[in-house]
Tab-separated table of C-alpha atoms and ligand atoms in Angstrom:
chain	number	residue	atom	x	y	z
A	1309	UNK	CA	-6.027	-8.556	24.088
A	1310	UNK	CA	-5.638	-11.529	21.682
A	1311	UNK	CA	-3.793	-10.500	18.498
A	1312	UNK	CA	-4.285	-12.388	15.244
A	1313	UNK	CA	-2.356	-12.006	12.004
A	1314	UNK	CA	-2.806	-13.362	8.534
A	1315	UNK	CA	-0.583	-12.822	5.496
A	1316	UNK	CA	2.080	-14.732	3.606
A	1317	UNK	CA	4.534	-17.302	4.865
A	1318	UNK	CA	7.004	-17.311	2.052
A	1319	UNK	CA	10.200	-18.551	0.518
A	1320	UNK	CA	12.312	-15.534	-0.462
A	1321	UNK	CA	15.138	-14.923	-2.911
A	1322	UNK	CA	16.982	-11.681	-2.242
A	1323	UNK	CA	19.721	-9.849	-4.123
A	1324	UNK	CA	21.545	-6.890	-2.623
A	1325	UNK	CA	24.438	-4.974	-4.206
A	1326	UNK	CA	26.896	-7.187	-2.295
A	1327	UNK	CA	25.239	-10.584	-1.803
A	1328	UNK	CA	22.374	-12.812	-2.796
A	1329	UNK	CA	20.503	-15.631	-1.099
A	1330	UNK	CA	17.887	-18.156	-2.207
A	1331	UNK	CA	15.147	-19.975	-0.347
A	1332	UNK	CA	15.323	-17.951	2.852
A	1333	UNK	CA	12.429	-17.830	5.292
A	1334	UNK	CA	10.138	-14.866	4.821
A	1335	UNK	CA	6.600	-13.726	4.187
A	1336	UNK	CA	4.684	-10.785	5.575
A	1337	UNK	CA	2.883	-12.843	8.223
A	1338	UNK	CA	6.068	-14.543	9.415
A	1339	UNK	CA	7.992	-11.289	9.914
A	1340	UNK	CA	5.024	-9.617	11.584
A	1341	UNK	CA	4.341	-12.498	13.973
A	1342	UNK	CA	7.940	-12.903	15.133
A	1343	UNK	CA	8.250	-9.142	15.721
A	1344	UNK	CA	4.910	-8.856	17.547
A	1345	UNK	CA	5.709	-11.797	19.841
A	1346	UNK	CA	8.513	-9.780	21.486
A	1347	UNK	CA	5.891	-7.446	22.865
A	1348	UNK	CA	2.743	-9.507	23.330
A	1349	UNK	CA	1.846	-13.178	23.337
A	1350	UNK	CA	0.355	-15.275	22.045
A	1351	UNK	CA	0.349	-13.999	18.486
A	1352	UNK	CA	-2.156	-16.118	16.606
A	1353	UNK	CA	-1.016	-16.989	13.104
A	1354	UNK	CA	-3.372	-17.772	10.216
A	1355	UNK	CA	-1.562	-18.870	7.062
A	1356	UNK	CA	-0.968	-21.618	4.526
A	1357	UNK	CA	2.200	-23.257	3.211
A	1358	UNK	CA	2.700	-25.944	0.588
A	1359	UNK	CA	4.525	-29.258	0.555
A	1360	UNK	CA	7.716	-27.463	-0.551
A	1361	UNK	CA	7.985	-25.405	2.658
A	1362	UNK	CA	11.517	-26.163	3.878
A	1363	UNK	CA	11.757	-28.120	7.141
A	1364	UNK	CA	14.335	-25.621	8.463
A	1365	UNK	CA	11.884	-22.723	7.910
A	1366	UNK	CA	9.312	-24.583	9.965
A	1367	UNK	CA	11.873	-25.357	12.666
A	1368	UNK	CA	12.839	-21.685	12.864
A	1369	UNK	CA	9.240	-20.499	13.193
A	1370	UNK	CA	8.419	-23.180	15.769
A	1371	UNK	CA	11.445	-22.105	17.814
A	1372	UNK	CA	9.877	-18.687	18.471
A	1373	UNK	CA	8.159	-18.491	21.821
A	1374	UNK	CA	4.909	-16.565	21.929
A	1375	UNK	CA	3.543	-17.742	18.575
A	1376	UNK	CA	0.409	-19.832	18.262
A	1377	UNK	CA	0.676	-21.821	15.021
A	1378	UNK	CA	-2.615	-23.737	15.298
A	1379	UNK	CA	-3.868	-21.704	12.329
A	1380	UNK	CA	-0.922	-22.613	10.109
A	1381	UNK	CA	-2.184	-25.041	7.484
A	1382	UNK	CA	0.100	-27.293	5.431
A	1383	UNK	CA	-1.128	-28.420	2.021
A	1384	UNK	CA	1.213	-31.150	0.762
A	1385	UNK	CA	0.130	-30.846	-2.891
A	1386	UNK	CA	0.365	-27.052	-3.056
A	1387	UNK	CA	3.195	-24.567	-3.561
A	1388	UNK	CA	4.311	-22.118	-0.894
A	1389	UNK	CA	4.164	-18.391	-1.721
A	1390	UNK	CA	7.561	-17.385	-3.155
A	1391	UNK	CA	8.992	-13.938	-3.799
A	1392	UNK	CA	12.223	-12.568	-5.230
A	1393	UNK	CA	13.499	-9.014	-4.937
A	1394	UNK	CA	16.580	-6.990	-5.823
A	1395	UNK	CA	17.775	-3.966	-3.842
A	1396	UNK	CA	19.394	-0.975	-5.504
A	1397	UNK	CA	22.606	0.624	-4.277
A	1398	UNK	CA	20.878	2.789	-1.649
A	1399	UNK	CA	19.414	-0.395	-0.006
A	1400	UNK	CA	16.146	1.486	0.347
A	1401	UNK	CA	14.543	0.975	-3.068
A	1402	UNK	CA	13.951	-2.432	-4.613
A	1403	UNK	CA	12.358	-4.149	-7.546
A	1404	UNK	CA	10.349	-7.352	-7.423
A	1405	UNK	CA	11.916	-10.047	-9.604
A	1406	UNK	CA	9.107	-12.582	-9.286
A	1407	UNK	CA	6.031	-13.370	-7.211
A	1408	UNK	CA	4.699	-16.935	-7.250
A	1409	UNK	CA	1.341	-16.831	-5.522
A	1410	UNK	CA	1.027	-20.611	-4.952
A	1411	UNK	CA	-1.346	-21.194	-2.018
A	1412	UNK	CA	-2.629	-17.606	-2.237
A	1413	UNK	CA	-4.598	-18.667	-5.312
A	1414	UNK	CA	-6.436	-21.323	-3.322
A	1415	UNK	CA	-9.038	-21.240	-0.555
A	1416	UNK	CA	-8.010	-19.193	2.493
A	1417	UNK	CA	-7.096	-21.263	5.565
A	1418	UNK	CA	-9.589	-22.341	8.212
A	1419	UNK	CA	-9.715	-20.243	11.359
A	1420	UNK	CA	-9.232	-22.486	14.434
A	1421	UNK	CA	-12.111	-22.411	16.895
A	1422	UNK	CA	-9.835	-21.179	19.672
A	1423	UNK	CA	-9.062	-18.025	17.619
A	1424	UNK	CA	-12.726	-16.921	17.621
A	1425	UNK	CA	-12.265	-14.476	20.500
A	1426	UNK	CA	-9.473	-12.533	18.725
A	1427	UNK	CA	-10.171	-8.802	18.917
A	1428	UNK	CA	-7.073	-7.251	17.376
A	1429	UNK	CA	-6.556	-8.197	13.753
A	1430	UNK	CA	-3.568	-7.439	11.566
A	1431	UNK	CA	-3.874	-8.130	7.856
A	1432	UNK	CA	-0.288	-8.391	6.667
A	1433	UNK	CA	0.371	-8.142	2.964
A	1434	UNK	CA	-1.782	-10.514	0.955
A	1435	UNK	CA	-4.508	-10.392	-1.666
A	1436	UNK	CA	-7.119	-7.843	-0.473
A	1437	UNK	CA	-9.911	-10.371	-0.997
A	1438	UNK	CA	-8.155	-12.775	1.414
A	1439	UNK	CA	-7.774	-9.870	3.865
A	1440	UNK	CA	-11.480	-9.007	3.504
A	1441	UNK	CA	-12.500	-12.623	3.905
A	1442	UNK	CA	-10.662	-12.856	7.205
A	1443	UNK	CA	-12.047	-9.561	8.484
A	1444	UNK	CA	-15.612	-10.752	7.814
A	1445	UNK	CA	-15.033	-13.600	10.263
A	1446	UNK	CA	-14.354	-11.159	13.136
A	1447	UNK	CA	-17.363	-8.829	13.362
A	1448	UNK	CA	-16.661	-8.199	17.087
A	1449	UNK	CA	-13.111	-6.983	16.549
A	1450	UNK	CA	-11.940	-3.851	18.344
A	1451	UNK	CA	-9.047	-3.006	16.016
A	1452	UNK	CA	-8.333	-3.922	12.393
A	1453	UNK	CA	-5.107	-2.750	10.778
A	1454	UNK	CA	-3.674	-3.720	7.384
A	1455	UNK	CA	-0.724	-3.354	5.062
A	1456	UNK	CA	-0.619	-3.703	1.294
A	1457	UNK	CA	1.864	-3.748	-1.565
A	1458	UNK	CA	2.324	-2.437	-5.109
A	1459	UNK	CA	1.194	-5.752	-6.630
A	1460	UNK	CA	-2.228	-5.568	-4.962
A	1461	UNK	CA	-2.667	-1.861	-5.730
A	1462	UNK	CA	-2.056	-2.794	-9.380
A	1463	UNK	CA	-4.204	-5.903	-9.666
A	1464	UNK	CA	-6.840	-5.637	-6.902
A	1465	UNK	CA	-7.399	-1.910	-6.379
A	1466	UNK	CA	-11.203	-2.176	-6.113
A	1467	UNK	CA	-11.029	-4.822	-3.370
A	1468	UNK	CA	-8.364	-2.746	-1.634
A	1469	UNK	CA	-10.694	0.265	-1.519
A	1470	UNK	CA	-13.490	-1.886	-0.045
A	1471	UNK	CA	-11.009	-3.103	2.564
A	1472	UNK	CA	-9.893	0.445	3.404
A	1473	UNK	CA	-13.470	1.383	4.331
A	1474	UNK	CA	-13.437	-1.318	7.019
A	1475	UNK	CA	-10.072	-0.579	8.591
A	1476	UNK	CA	-9.155	1.310	11.743
A	1477	UNK	CA	-5.526	1.650	10.714
A	1478	UNK	CA	-3.390	1.312	7.597
A	1479	UNK	CA	0.408	0.912	7.521
A	1480	UNK	CA	2.152	1.266	4.164
A	1481	UNK	CA	5.336	2.596	2.650
A	1482	UNK	CA	5.737	5.941	0.930
A	1483	UNK	CA	5.800	4.649	-2.653
A	1484	UNK	CA	2.585	2.684	-2.066
A	1485	UNK	CA	0.939	5.712	-0.444
A	1486	UNK	CA	1.841	7.667	-3.575
A	1487	UNK	CA	0.435	4.906	-5.822
A	1488	UNK	CA	-2.885	5.044	-3.958
A	1489	UNK	CA	-3.218	8.827	-3.726
A	1490	UNK	CA	-1.003	10.289	-6.453
A	1491	UNK	CA	0.627	12.405	-3.695
A	1492	UNK	CA	4.365	12.095	-3.078
A	1493	UNK	CA	4.484	13.905	0.278
A	1494	UNK	CA	3.979	11.163	2.918
A	1495	UNK	CA	2.043	13.344	5.378
A	1496	UNK	CA	-0.337	14.667	2.722
A	1497	UNK	CA	-0.721	11.153	1.257
A	1498	UNK	CA	-1.505	9.739	4.719
A	1499	UNK	CA	-4.123	12.442	5.274
A	1500	UNK	CA	-5.695	11.657	1.907
A	1501	UNK	CA	-5.910	7.952	2.825
A	1502	UNK	CA	-7.819	8.904	6.010
A	1503	UNK	CA	-10.624	10.000	3.644
A	1504	UNK	CA	-10.812	6.416	2.306
A	1505	UNK	CA	-11.719	4.870	5.675
A	1506	UNK	CA	-9.016	4.295	8.301
A	1507	UNK	CA	-8.860	6.503	11.382
A	1508	UNK	CA	-5.062	6.432	11.459
A	1509	UNK	CA	-2.385	5.897	8.801
A	1510	UNK	CA	1.327	5.221	9.147
A	1511	UNK	CA	3.529	5.885	6.123
A	1512	UNK	CA	6.988	4.260	6.304
A	1513	UNK	CA	9.879	5.969	4.593
A	1514	UNK	CA	12.606	3.328	4.942
A	1515	UNK	CA	15.847	4.855	6.201
A	1516	UNK	CA	14.019	8.189	6.602
A	1517	UNK	CA	11.674	6.907	9.313
A	1518	UNK	CA	7.892	7.036	9.418
A	1519	UNK	CA	4.946	9.359	9.875
A	1520	UNK	CA	1.694	8.830	11.753
A	1521	UNK	CA	-1.452	10.796	10.999
A	1522	UNK	CA	-4.976	10.823	12.333
A	1523	UNK	CA	-7.629	13.452	11.728
A	1524	UNK	CA	-6.256	15.824	14.406
A	1525	UNK	CA	-2.554	14.998	14.738
A	1526	UNK	CA	0.679	14.296	12.883
A	1527	UNK	CA	3.879	12.780	14.227
A	1528	UNK	CA	7.205	12.131	12.504
A	1529	UNK	CA	9.784	9.637	13.777
A	1530	UNK	CA	13.285	8.977	12.426
A	1531	UNK	CA	14.573	5.495	11.604
A	1532	UNK	CA	16.940	3.717	13.992
A	1533	UNK	CA	20.428	4.935	12.993
A	1534	UNK	CA	22.160	1.767	11.761
A	1535	UNK	CA	25.552	2.082	10.076
A	1536	UNK	CA	25.276	1.318	6.341
A	1537	UNK	CA	27.517	-1.754	6.725
A	1538	UNK	CA	25.029	-3.162	9.256
A	1539	UNK	CA	22.155	-3.057	6.776
A	1540	UNK	CA	22.333	-6.518	5.232
A	1541	UNK	CA	18.792	-7.025	3.927
A	1542	UNK	CA	15.772	-4.705	4.352
A	1543	UNK	CA	13.265	-7.445	3.394
A	1544	UNK	CA	10.570	-7.768	6.016
A	1545	UNK	CA	11.501	-4.559	7.826
A	1546	UNK	CA	8.076	-3.080	7.062
A	1547	UNK	CA	6.289	-6.168	8.394
A	1548	UNK	CA	8.535	-6.218	11.470
A	1549	UNK	CA	7.762	-2.540	12.077
A	1550	UNK	CA	4.050	-3.366	11.947
A	1551	UNK	CA	4.605	-6.330	14.288
A	1552	UNK	CA	6.442	-4.202	16.848
A	1553	UNK	CA	3.750	-1.528	16.568
A	1554	UNK	CA	0.777	-3.883	16.966
A	1555	UNK	CA	2.494	-6.048	19.588
A	1556	UNK	CA	2.896	-2.977	21.786
A	1557	UNK	CA	-0.626	-1.699	21.032
A	1558	UNK	CA	-2.033	-5.060	22.164
A	1559	UNK	CA	-0.645	-4.350	25.650
A	1560	UNK	CA	-2.084	-0.865	26.262
A	1561	UNK	CA	-5.292	-0.066	28.163
A	1562	UNK	CA	-6.403	2.712	25.871
A	1563	UNK	CA	-5.333	3.203	22.265
A	1564	UNK	CA	-4.644	6.909	21.745
A	1565	UNK	CA	-2.251	9.011	19.680
A	1566	UNK	CA	0.465	9.106	22.398
A	1567	UNK	CA	0.412	5.313	22.720
A	1568	UNK	CA	0.587	4.987	18.935
A	1569	UNK	CA	3.704	7.195	18.930
A	1570	UNK	CA	5.320	4.899	21.501
A	1571	UNK	CA	4.218	1.883	19.449
A	1572	UNK	CA	5.905	3.390	16.379
A	1573	UNK	CA	9.163	3.637	18.303
A	1574	UNK	CA	8.896	-0.053	19.299
A	1575	UNK	CA	8.138	-0.888	15.659
A	1576	UNK	CA	11.191	1.055	14.500
A	1577	UNK	CA	13.508	-0.598	17.003
A	1578	UNK	CA	12.156	-4.098	16.378
A	1579	UNK	CA	12.514	-3.685	12.601
A	1580	UNK	CA	16.151	-2.613	12.966
A	1581	UNK	CA	17.046	-6.215	13.910
A	1582	UNK	CA	15.459	-7.513	10.714
A	1583	UNK	CA	17.731	-5.264	8.646
A	1584	UNK	CA	20.814	-6.927	10.059
A	1585	UNK	CA	20.515	-10.324	8.387
A	1586	UNK	CA	18.941	-12.172	5.464
A	1587	UNK	CA	15.603	-13.809	6.206
A	1588	UNK	CA	13.999	-14.130	9.617
A	1589	UNK	CA	17.224	-15.162	11.374
A	1590	UNK	CA	18.286	-11.774	12.742
A	1591	UNK	CA	14.903	-11.111	14.274
A	1592	UNK	CA	14.454	-14.618	15.667
A	1593	UNK	CA	17.893	-14.451	17.298
A	1594	UNK	CA	17.324	-11.021	18.858
A	1595	UNK	CA	16.499	-11.055	22.561
A	1596	UNK	CA	13.915	-9.020	24.462
A	1597	UNK	CA	16.781	-7.434	26.394
A	1598	UNK	CA	18.561	-6.397	23.195
A	1599	UNK	CA	15.339	-4.814	21.910
A	1600	UNK	CA	14.777	-3.005	25.212
A	1601	UNK	CA	18.298	-1.629	25.332
A	1602	UNK	CA	18.078	-0.475	21.704
A	1603	UNK	CA	14.793	1.240	22.607
A	1604	UNK	CA	16.603	3.219	25.327
A	1605	UNK	CA	19.267	4.207	22.818
A	1606	UNK	CA	16.590	5.204	20.288
A	1607	UNK	CA	14.649	7.263	22.834
A	1608	UNK	CA	17.804	9.313	23.515
A	1609	UNK	CA	18.506	9.633	19.786
A	1610	UNK	CA	14.967	10.671	18.813
A	1611	UNK	CA	14.557	13.252	21.644
B	144	AMP	P1	8.558	-5.925	3.317
B	144	AMP	O1	10.019	-5.884	3.009
B	144	AMP	O2	8.243	-5.549	4.729
B	144	AMP	O3	7.730	-5.222	2.314
B	144	AMP	O4	8.124	-7.461	3.236
B	144	AMP	C1	8.679	-8.381	2.348
B	144	AMP	C2	8.114	-9.753	2.644
B	144	AMP	O5	6.769	-9.820	2.137
B	144	AMP	C3	8.892	-10.867	1.975
B	144	AMP	O6	9.300	-11.789	2.954
B	144	AMP	C4	7.941	-11.504	0.971
B	144	AMP	O7	7.884	-12.908	1.051
B	144	AMP	C5	6.593	-10.931	1.301
B	144	AMP	N1	5.908	-10.441	0.096
B	144	AMP	C6	6.471	-9.925	-1.016
B	144	AMP	N2	5.525	-9.577	-1.925
B	144	AMP	C7	4.334	-9.859	-1.347
B	144	AMP	C8	2.978	-9.730	-1.759
B	144	AMP	N3	2.650	-9.214	-2.967
B	144	AMP	N4	1.999	-10.117	-0.907
B	144	AMP	C9	2.328	-10.619	0.312
B	144	AMP	N5	3.577	-10.791	0.758
B	144	AMP	C10	4.577	-10.409	-0.054
């Protein structure tokens, strides 16, 4: 089942309690696509970068097998999306230092003709009106799932609620679920979001794992148990989780709650590689075998 993703391809600046880096490769779409490609290919990317997109970021993305980058548009006179964040001592909570929208303030990218038959759509973090615009172009889709972020809940809440009505699934973190619903309990917040449109919701709780709810069922999964010294940079872990989840879902014959639980485990394991380095490097350098063997370990752990 062809899987398409749109979102940001960004230049990140990240500060943790022990280190900081500038100009590393990131963006919601980039993390998602690399993670999904471990499980399903091709992953069709729709995104825009500016003339300042570093050549080494492009080289890294092009080195990933299983990605189709025909829908990646370069605009030489524009600025690439850039984001800076700082993690607090627990490495779970963070604050955004800056967000430079750049190309996100321009026209959305063209969808290549060969992407027209895409049926599974993931709308990684981006402006909800860009997410809606893309969804409109795929009326024959079988599955539409999205993510969002505090910035969009703050500045584009109306568009976000229109988007929610059109989604099959929604994957967000616990603080965003609380912003949307006013409910701090992740299961209750997920159930409340079901009333806004999606038929399933996943609420991520960082080092405390994730929960999946649909109208009849609830499932709770722990995070992969990484030692604290192995957690280098959590940036992109949420997008990588979504990539692992959707990449697996794209391979199943029938999407049901049991398959979604398995997909969550693949998402969890895939995201654990992102935590182990700054930028996309850790995930790009992971191998399918390493992901599979960590999945076996995780299955034992989560029993
Ligand atoms: P995550 O840690 O999974 O929430 O994802 C962080 C990634 O999303 C970073 O690589 C950023 O470049 C990107 N990002 C940060 N803020 C936004 C935003 N408001 N919209 C879209 N992407 C964002």
